[in-house]
Short mmCIF file of C-alpha atoms and ligand atoms in Angstrom, two decimals:
data_model
loop_
_atom_site.label_atom_id
_atom_site.label_comp_id
_atom_site.label_asym_id
_atom_site.label_seq_id
_atom_site.Cartn_x
_atom_site.Cartn_y
_atom_site.Cartn_z
CA MET U 4 0.00 0.00 0.00
CA ILE U 5 1.04 3.62 -0.53
CA ILE U 6 0.70 6.04 2.37
CA LEU U 7 0.98 9.84 2.34
CA GLY U 8 2.21 11.18 5.69
CA ILE U 9 1.74 14.74 6.94
CA GLU U 10 3.45 16.26 10.00
CA THR U 11 2.82 19.75 11.45
CA SER U 12 2.81 19.22 15.22
CA CYS U 13 5.60 21.68 16.02
CA ASP U 14 8.08 23.65 13.90
CA GLU U 15 8.72 21.38 10.91
CA THR U 16 6.28 21.08 8.04
CA SER U 17 6.74 17.74 6.33
CA ILE U 18 5.09 15.50 3.76
CA ALA U 19 6.22 12.02 2.79
CA LEU U 20 5.26 9.04 0.68
CA LEU U 21 5.91 5.51 1.86
CA GLU U 22 5.19 2.12 0.38
CA ALA U 23 4.63 -0.79 2.74
CA GLU U 24 3.24 -4.28 2.50
CA LYS U 25 2.38 -7.04 4.92
CA GLU U 26 2.77 -10.58 3.75
CA LYS U 27 2.35 -13.81 5.68
CA ALA U 28 5.78 -13.92 7.28
CA ALA U 29 7.23 -10.46 6.69
CA PHE U 30 6.72 -6.71 6.34
CA PHE U 31 8.24 -4.66 3.56
CA ILE U 32 8.80 -0.96 4.12
CA GLN U 33 10.12 1.42 1.50
CA PRO U 34 10.26 5.18 2.05
CA ILE U 35 9.64 6.79 -1.35
CA ARG U 36 10.32 10.45 -0.71
CA SER U 37 10.11 12.95 2.12
CA VAL U 38 10.26 16.73 2.17
CA VAL U 39 10.79 18.73 5.35
CA SER U 40 10.71 22.49 5.76
CA SER U 41 12.27 23.62 9.02
CA GLN U 42 11.20 26.85 10.71
CA ILE U 43 14.27 27.07 12.94
CA LYS U 44 15.31 30.50 11.64
CA ILE U 45 11.84 31.94 12.29
CA HIS U 46 11.69 30.80 15.92
CA ALA U 47 15.39 31.25 16.77
CA PRO U 48 15.06 34.94 17.83
CA TYR U 49 12.45 33.87 20.44
CA GLY U 50 14.58 31.01 21.82
CA GLY U 51 11.71 28.54 21.32
CA VAL U 52 8.74 27.74 19.10
CA VAL U 53 5.96 30.38 18.87
CA PRO U 54 2.76 28.37 18.17
CA THR U 55 0.92 30.95 16.05
CA LEU U 56 4.03 31.64 13.94
CA ALA U 57 4.47 27.90 13.45
CA ALA U 58 0.85 27.58 12.28
CA ARG U 59 1.25 30.46 9.82
CA GLU U 60 4.36 28.85 8.31
CA HIS U 61 2.63 25.46 7.99
CA VAL U 62 -0.18 27.17 6.04
CA LYS U 63 2.41 28.69 3.70
CA ASN U 64 4.41 25.48 3.29
CA LEU U 65 1.97 22.61 2.97
CA ASP U 66 0.70 23.20 -0.53
CA TYR U 67 4.22 23.79 -1.83
CA LEU U 68 5.61 20.66 -0.14
CA PHE U 69 2.72 18.58 -1.41
CA ASN U 70 3.76 19.51 -4.95
CA GLN U 71 7.41 18.88 -4.12
CA VAL U 72 7.02 15.43 -2.65
CA LEU U 73 8.08 14.04 -6.00
CA PRO U 74 10.48 15.96 -8.29
CA PHE U 75 8.93 17.99 -11.08
CA GLU U 76 10.06 15.67 -13.89
CA GLN U 77 8.28 12.85 -12.15
CA LYS U 78 4.94 14.65 -12.04
CA LEU U 79 3.33 11.97 -14.16
CA LYS U 80 4.52 9.35 -11.76
CA PHE U 81 3.20 11.56 -8.98
CA LYS U 82 -0.27 11.60 -10.51
CA LYS U 83 -0.11 7.84 -10.79
CA ILE U 84 0.91 7.54 -7.16
CA ILE U 85 -1.95 9.80 -6.07
CA LYS U 86 -4.26 7.49 -7.97
CA GLN U 87 -2.71 4.49 -6.23
CA LEU U 88 -2.68 6.18 -2.83
CA ASP U 89 -4.28 3.94 -0.23
CA LEU U 90 -4.14 6.00 2.92
CA ILE U 91 -3.54 9.56 4.15
CA ALA U 92 -1.93 9.86 7.59
CA VAL U 93 -1.56 12.97 9.71
CA THR U 94 -0.22 13.72 13.18
CA GLU U 95 -3.22 14.01 15.47
CA GLY U 96 -1.23 14.96 18.60
CA PRO U 97 0.46 15.62 20.91
CA GLY U 98 1.73 19.01 19.79
CA LEU U 99 0.87 22.69 19.50
CA ILE U 100 -2.83 22.89 18.70
CA PRO U 101 -2.64 25.78 16.17
CA ALA U 102 0.11 23.89 14.34
CA LEU U 103 -1.62 20.50 14.50
CA LEU U 104 -4.88 21.90 13.14
CA VAL U 105 -3.23 23.19 9.97
CA GLY U 106 -1.96 19.71 9.06
CA ILE U 107 -5.17 18.01 10.13
CA ASN U 108 -7.38 20.32 8.06
CA PHE U 109 -5.08 19.96 5.04
CA ALA U 110 -5.24 16.17 5.42
CA LYS U 111 -9.03 16.24 5.79
CA ALA U 112 -9.42 18.31 2.64
CA LEU U 113 -7.15 15.90 0.74
CA ALA U 114 -8.98 12.84 2.05
CA TRP U 115 -12.32 14.36 1.13
CA GLY U 116 -11.17 15.56 -2.30
CA LEU U 117 -9.31 12.38 -3.26
CA LYS U 118 -11.83 10.10 -1.52
CA LYS U 119 -9.13 8.32 0.48
CA PRO U 120 -9.17 6.99 4.05
CA LEU U 121 -7.60 9.23 6.69
CA ILE U 122 -5.82 8.06 9.83
CA GLY U 123 -4.72 10.17 12.81
CA ILE U 124 -1.30 9.27 14.19
CA ASN U 125 0.22 9.74 17.64
CA HIS U 126 3.44 11.72 17.16
CA LEU U 127 5.15 9.80 19.96
CA GLU U 128 4.42 6.42 18.40
CA ALA U 129 5.73 7.81 15.11
CA HIS U 130 9.04 8.72 16.84
CA LEU U 131 9.19 5.30 18.50
CA LEU U 132 8.77 3.40 15.22
CA SER U 133 11.09 5.62 13.17
CA PHE U 134 13.93 3.05 13.53
CA LEU U 135 12.08 0.90 10.98
CA LEU U 136 12.63 3.42 8.19
CA GLY U 137 15.51 3.06 5.75
CA GLU U 138 16.83 5.34 3.05
CA GLU U 139 14.46 6.55 0.35
CA GLY U 140 14.12 4.03 -2.46
CA GLN U 141 15.46 1.24 -0.25
CA LYS U 142 13.06 -1.62 0.39
CA GLN U 143 13.59 -3.27 3.75
CA GLU U 144 12.25 -6.62 4.76
CA PHE U 145 11.34 -7.40 8.37
CA LYS U 146 10.63 -11.03 9.07
CA ILE U 147 7.84 -11.28 11.63
CA LYS U 148 9.70 -13.97 13.56
CA ASP U 149 12.72 -11.62 13.86
CA LEU U 150 10.55 -8.68 14.91
CA ASN U 151 8.90 -10.81 17.59
CA LYS U 152 12.35 -11.66 18.97
CA MET U 153 13.11 -8.02 19.76
CA PHE U 154 10.30 -7.73 22.33
CA PRO U 155 9.81 -6.91 25.13
CA ALA U 156 11.76 -3.73 24.47
CA ILE U 157 12.29 -0.50 26.34
CA GLY U 158 11.53 2.57 24.25
CA LEU U 159 13.08 5.93 25.07
CA ILE U 160 11.43 8.90 23.38
CA VAL U 161 13.35 12.12 23.92
CA SER U 162 12.38 15.30 22.14
CA GLY U 163 11.76 18.99 22.75
CA GLY U 164 8.42 18.24 24.35
CA HIS U 165 8.73 14.72 25.77
CA THR U 166 10.92 12.38 27.78
CA LEU U 167 9.24 9.02 28.03
CA LEU U 168 10.31 5.50 28.95
CA LEU U 169 8.02 2.82 27.56
CA LEU U 170 7.68 -0.88 27.95
CA VAL U 171 7.02 -2.07 24.40
CA LYS U 172 5.50 -5.55 24.40
CA LYS U 173 4.97 -5.43 20.66
CA ILE U 174 4.26 -2.83 17.99
CA GLY U 175 1.04 -1.16 19.15
CA ASP U 176 1.28 -2.31 22.80
CA TYR U 177 2.94 0.36 24.95
CA GLN U 178 3.03 1.03 28.68
CA ILE U 179 4.52 4.25 30.03
CA ILE U 180 6.89 3.34 32.85
CA GLY U 181 8.58 6.71 33.32
CA GLU U 182 8.43 10.30 32.18
CA THR U 183 9.77 13.69 33.05
CA ARG U 184 8.27 15.47 36.02
CA ASP U 185 9.14 18.89 34.61
CA ASP U 186 11.28 19.82 31.57
CA ALA U 187 11.87 17.43 28.68
CA ALA U 188 15.46 16.43 27.82
CA GLY U 189 15.38 18.46 24.58
CA GLU U 190 13.88 21.40 26.43
CA CYS U 191 16.80 21.23 28.88
CA PHE U 192 19.25 21.37 25.95
CA ASP U 193 17.29 24.32 24.50
CA LYS U 194 17.02 26.28 27.76
CA THR U 195 20.61 25.77 28.92
CA SER U 196 21.83 26.68 25.44
CA ARG U 197 19.91 29.91 25.78
CA ILE U 198 21.53 30.59 29.17
CA LEU U 199 24.98 30.10 27.61
CA GLY U 200 24.00 32.29 24.64
CA LEU U 201 24.49 29.42 22.18
CA GLY U 202 21.23 29.75 20.25
CA TYR U 203 18.31 27.58 19.18
CA PRO U 204 17.83 24.64 18.81
CA GLY U 205 19.96 23.96 21.84
CA GLY U 206 20.81 20.28 21.29
CA PRO U 207 23.09 20.67 18.27
CA ALA U 208 24.47 23.98 19.65
CA ILE U 209 25.45 22.44 23.02
CA ALA U 210 26.92 19.37 21.28
CA GLN U 211 29.06 21.55 19.01
CA GLU U 212 30.30 23.68 21.92
CA ALA U 213 31.00 20.52 24.00
CA GLU U 214 33.25 19.24 21.21
CA LEU U 215 35.42 22.35 21.60
CA TYR U 216 36.06 21.37 25.20
CA GLN U 217 36.69 17.76 24.33
CA SER U 218 39.27 18.66 21.72
CA ASN U 219 40.96 21.14 24.07
CA PRO U 220 40.19 20.35 27.72
CA LEU U 221 41.05 22.89 30.38
CA ASN U 222 42.47 20.13 32.60
CA ASN U 223 42.99 21.32 36.15
CA GLU U 224 41.74 24.81 35.52
CA ILE U 225 38.15 23.70 35.94
CA ASN U 226 38.73 22.45 39.47
CA ASN U 227 36.97 25.47 40.90
CA LEU U 228 33.85 24.79 38.79
CA PRO U 229 31.31 22.34 40.15
CA SER U 230 30.28 19.36 38.07
CA LEU U 231 26.58 19.52 37.27
CA PRO U 232 23.97 17.33 38.96
CA ARG U 233 22.56 14.17 37.32
CA PRO U 234 19.01 14.61 38.64
CA MET U 235 17.17 11.47 39.81
CA ILE U 236 19.87 9.21 38.37
CA ASN U 237 19.63 6.90 41.40
CA SER U 238 15.93 7.22 42.12
CA LYS U 239 14.02 3.95 42.39
CA ASP U 240 11.45 4.84 39.74
CA PHE U 241 11.94 5.52 36.02
CA ASP U 242 10.99 9.20 36.07
CA PHE U 243 13.22 12.06 35.05
CA SER U 244 13.64 15.69 36.12
CA PHE U 245 15.68 18.23 34.20
CA SER U 246 14.61 21.61 35.62
CA GLY U 247 17.15 21.40 38.49
CA LEU U 248 19.95 20.89 36.00
CA LYS U 249 18.83 23.99 34.11
CA THR U 250 18.80 26.01 37.38
CA ALA U 251 22.26 24.70 38.32
CA VAL U 252 23.58 25.89 34.94
CA LEU U 253 21.93 29.28 35.43
CA TYR U 254 23.42 29.84 38.92
CA THR U 255 26.86 28.56 37.95
CA TYR U 256 27.00 30.73 34.84
CA GLN U 257 25.62 33.86 36.54
CA LYS U 258 28.41 33.74 39.13
CA LEU U 259 31.16 33.81 36.49
CA SER U 260 32.89 36.97 35.32
CA LYS U 261 32.71 37.92 31.64
CA SER U 262 36.10 36.40 30.86
CA GLN U 263 35.33 33.25 32.88
CA LYS U 264 32.07 32.90 30.94
CA ARG U 265 34.02 32.86 27.70
CA LYS U 266 36.62 30.49 29.10
CA TYR U 267 34.28 27.97 30.72
CA LYS U 268 31.39 27.96 28.27
CA SER U 269 32.58 24.89 26.39
CA TYR U 270 33.23 23.02 29.68
CA LEU U 271 29.67 23.77 30.82
CA ALA U 272 28.27 22.63 27.46
CA TYR U 273 30.29 19.40 27.83
CA GLU U 274 28.94 18.90 31.36
CA ILE U 275 25.34 19.61 30.28
CA GLU U 276 25.56 17.08 27.47
CA ASN U 277 27.09 14.47 29.77
CA ALA U 278 24.64 15.11 32.60
CA ILE U 279 21.59 14.73 30.34
CA THR U 280 22.91 11.70 28.47
CA ASP U 281 24.16 9.97 31.67
CA VAL U 282 20.68 10.13 33.21
CA LEU U 283 18.93 8.98 30.02
CA VAL U 284 21.26 6.00 29.57
CA GLU U 285 21.28 4.94 33.23
CA LYS U 286 17.50 5.00 33.60
CA THR U 287 16.90 3.19 30.31
CA ILE U 288 19.33 0.40 31.16
CA LYS U 289 17.80 0.06 34.62
CA ALA U 290 14.37 -0.28 33.00
CA ALA U 291 15.72 -2.88 30.57
CA ARG U 292 17.07 -4.94 33.48
CA THR U 293 13.90 -4.59 35.53
CA TYR U 294 11.61 -5.63 32.68
CA GLN U 295 14.05 -8.20 31.24
CA ALA U 296 13.91 -6.43 27.91
CA LYS U 297 15.72 -7.82 24.89
CA SER U 298 16.14 -4.48 23.15
CA ILE U 299 16.27 -0.74 23.48
CA ILE U 300 14.53 1.48 20.94
CA LEU U 301 15.44 5.17 20.67
CA GLY U 302 13.38 7.90 19.04
CA GLY U 303 12.96 11.69 18.98
CA GLY U 304 15.11 14.74 18.21
CA VAL U 305 17.53 14.26 21.13
CA THR U 306 18.52 10.83 19.75
CA ALA U 307 20.38 12.74 17.02
CA ASN U 308 22.93 13.39 19.75
CA LYS U 309 26.22 11.63 18.94
CA LYS U 310 27.29 11.20 22.52
CA LEU U 311 23.95 9.66 23.48
CA ARG U 312 24.22 7.22 20.58
CA GLU U 313 27.80 6.29 21.52
CA LYS U 314 26.92 5.73 25.18
CA PHE U 315 23.94 3.55 24.23
CA SER U 316 26.00 1.64 21.71
CA GLN U 317 28.62 0.79 24.36
CA ILE U 318 26.29 -0.06 27.20
CA THR U 319 23.95 -2.24 25.10
CA LYS U 320 26.96 -4.27 23.95
CA VAL U 321 28.05 -4.83 27.55
CA ASN U 322 24.50 -5.76 28.59
CA LYS U 323 23.88 -7.92 25.50
CA LEU U 324 20.86 -5.91 24.40
CA ASN U 325 19.81 -5.10 20.83
CA LEU U 326 19.84 -1.39 20.05
CA TYR U 327 17.51 0.16 17.47
CA VAL U 328 18.12 3.79 16.50
CA PRO U 329 16.56 5.82 13.68
CA LEU U 330 18.58 7.20 10.78
CA LEU U 331 19.65 10.75 11.67
CA LYS U 332 17.14 12.32 9.28
CA TYR U 333 14.28 10.53 11.01
CA THR U 334 15.24 11.60 14.55
CA THR U 335 13.75 15.09 14.37
CA ASP U 336 10.16 15.68 13.26
CA ASN U 337 9.34 14.31 9.81
CA ALA U 338 6.34 12.94 7.94
CA MET U 339 7.95 9.62 6.94
CA MET U 340 7.68 8.43 10.54
CA VAL U 341 4.00 9.40 10.51
CA ALA U 342 3.45 7.29 7.38
CA GLY U 343 5.41 4.41 8.97
CA ALA U 344 3.31 4.43 12.15
CA ALA U 345 0.17 4.68 9.98
CA PHE U 346 1.05 1.41 8.24
CA PHE U 347 1.16 -0.52 11.53
CA ASN U 348 -1.96 1.17 12.91
CA PHE U 349 -3.86 0.44 9.73
CA ILE U 350 -2.92 -3.23 9.40
CA ASN U 351 -3.56 -3.83 13.12
CA ASN U 352 -7.01 -2.19 12.95
CA PRO U 353 -8.24 -2.66 9.38
CA HIS U 354 -11.92 -2.34 10.30
CA ASN U 355 -11.80 1.06 12.03
CA ASP U 356 -13.71 3.93 10.46
CA TYR U 357 -11.13 6.05 8.63
CA SER U 358 -13.44 8.69 7.21
CA TRP U 359 -12.12 12.26 7.15
CA ASN U 360 -14.78 13.72 9.44
CA ASN U 361 -13.78 11.49 12.37
CA LEU U 362 -10.53 13.29 13.10
CA ILE U 363 -9.93 16.14 15.56
CA GLY U 364 -6.57 17.30 16.92
CA ASN U 365 -5.52 16.57 20.50
CA ALA U 366 -2.66 18.65 21.93
CA ASN U 367 -2.30 16.27 24.89
CA LEU U 368 -2.77 12.93 23.17
CA ILE U 369 -1.10 10.17 25.20
CA LEU U 370 0.27 6.82 24.11
O1 KG4 L 409 11.58 15.43 17.92
P1 KG4 L 409 11.84 16.87 17.72
O2 KG4 L 409 12.27 17.33 16.34
O3 KG4 L 409 10.61 17.76 18.09
C1 KG4 L 409 9.73 17.47 19.12
O4 KG4 L 409 8.88 16.57 18.95
O5 KG4 L 409 9.90 18.13 20.19
O6 KG4 L 409 12.95 17.27 18.80
C2 KG4 L 409 13.49 18.56 18.89
C3 KG4 L 409 14.47 18.58 20.06
C4 KG4 L 409 14.99 19.96 20.40
O7 KG4 L 409 14.86 20.17 21.79
C5 KG4 L 409 16.46 19.92 20.00
O8 KG4 L 409 17.29 20.73 20.79
C6 KG4 L 409 16.78 18.44 20.18
O9 KG4 L 409 15.61 17.77 19.74
N1 KG4 L 409 17.93 18.01 19.37
C7 KG4 L 409 19.08 17.57 19.91
C8 KG4 L 409 19.97 17.33 18.82
N2 KG4 L 409 19.30 17.64 17.67
C9 KG4 L 409 18.05 18.05 18.03
N3 KG4 L 409 19.44 17.36 21.19
C10 KG4 L 409 20.70 16.92 21.42
N4 KG4 L 409 21.61 16.71 20.46
C11 KG4 L 409 21.29 16.89 19.14
N5 KG4 L 409 22.20 16.66 18.20
ZN1 ZN L 410 8.81 15.19 17.68
#
């Protein structure tokens, strides 16, 4: 089947086409093409996403991206694909309601006009399943017996809005076992980056600054600077808290003189990155042990972080766990992951009513 995915929950507008098939003993998934328009430059001066600005940009972008989803010279093929299109999928939530509604209304109009079924997708499930997506044009086969062997798994979804630990018994069966009590991991990167004057989005900015320290450490000179806390790293539950880390960065940085700020900025970035990634890795591994998981699945914008990937790669080897991570381009928000999640939702619930007028957005949709 061919699925058109649409994503507008936050500050990326994205449309994608995916082909997927279920046969008796295997799934086949082939991303066809994805286009993403990022609004980073528009929101950067505000240090975070402004919902009404995001919605306005989605309105401007969607029609254009829809026409771009296949290159111009392939327009004929595009028309053919539209004819063959089996399903339209759109992010239903969670997200910023003005932004979500733009994508949802666009999807409804398409579904109505093209007389196609429409499915609403949970953005968090889309992040969780993004590890199943390969390069565009590449058809991947997943044998059902192999997929079954990876469960139970622990899923870690870390983005600008969410930090969630899930027990994944199978695709479509999720239990939240831990979440953040305050700021999300990505939000902590964004807010501490703002404190250090490193810009938005904070994750890549902090990572880049941390590399400066790593390539030229200050050695003993940092002795008078405290290391940052790893909040709740030893707590008995699987929850997270990142607001204390943000406050610690604020107080530490405020106390420094102008020249010290310049000198120690890269050390603080290095510490922030390590503090966040240490907590994420420790809690996820603890959950894997507790639930006797066979695998760890990562998803969400923060999983683009190189250090986080390296730490998970090492620790899963030591603990003999499988590790599933998305391709870098599918870590941050994109419509291909929406189409991917739609495939599994659709084949698991083929008899649901997928008519366009059933869908409303839900800013607080839970898994
Ligand atoms: O999944 P996503 O695109 O949007 C949400 O659903 O929130 O995630 C965006 C978040 C931002 O907080 C951004 O700072 C973070 O992902 N991020 C990173 C990296 N790239 C993006 N965090 C750490 N390291 C990165 N390389
Ligand atoms: Zn996201």
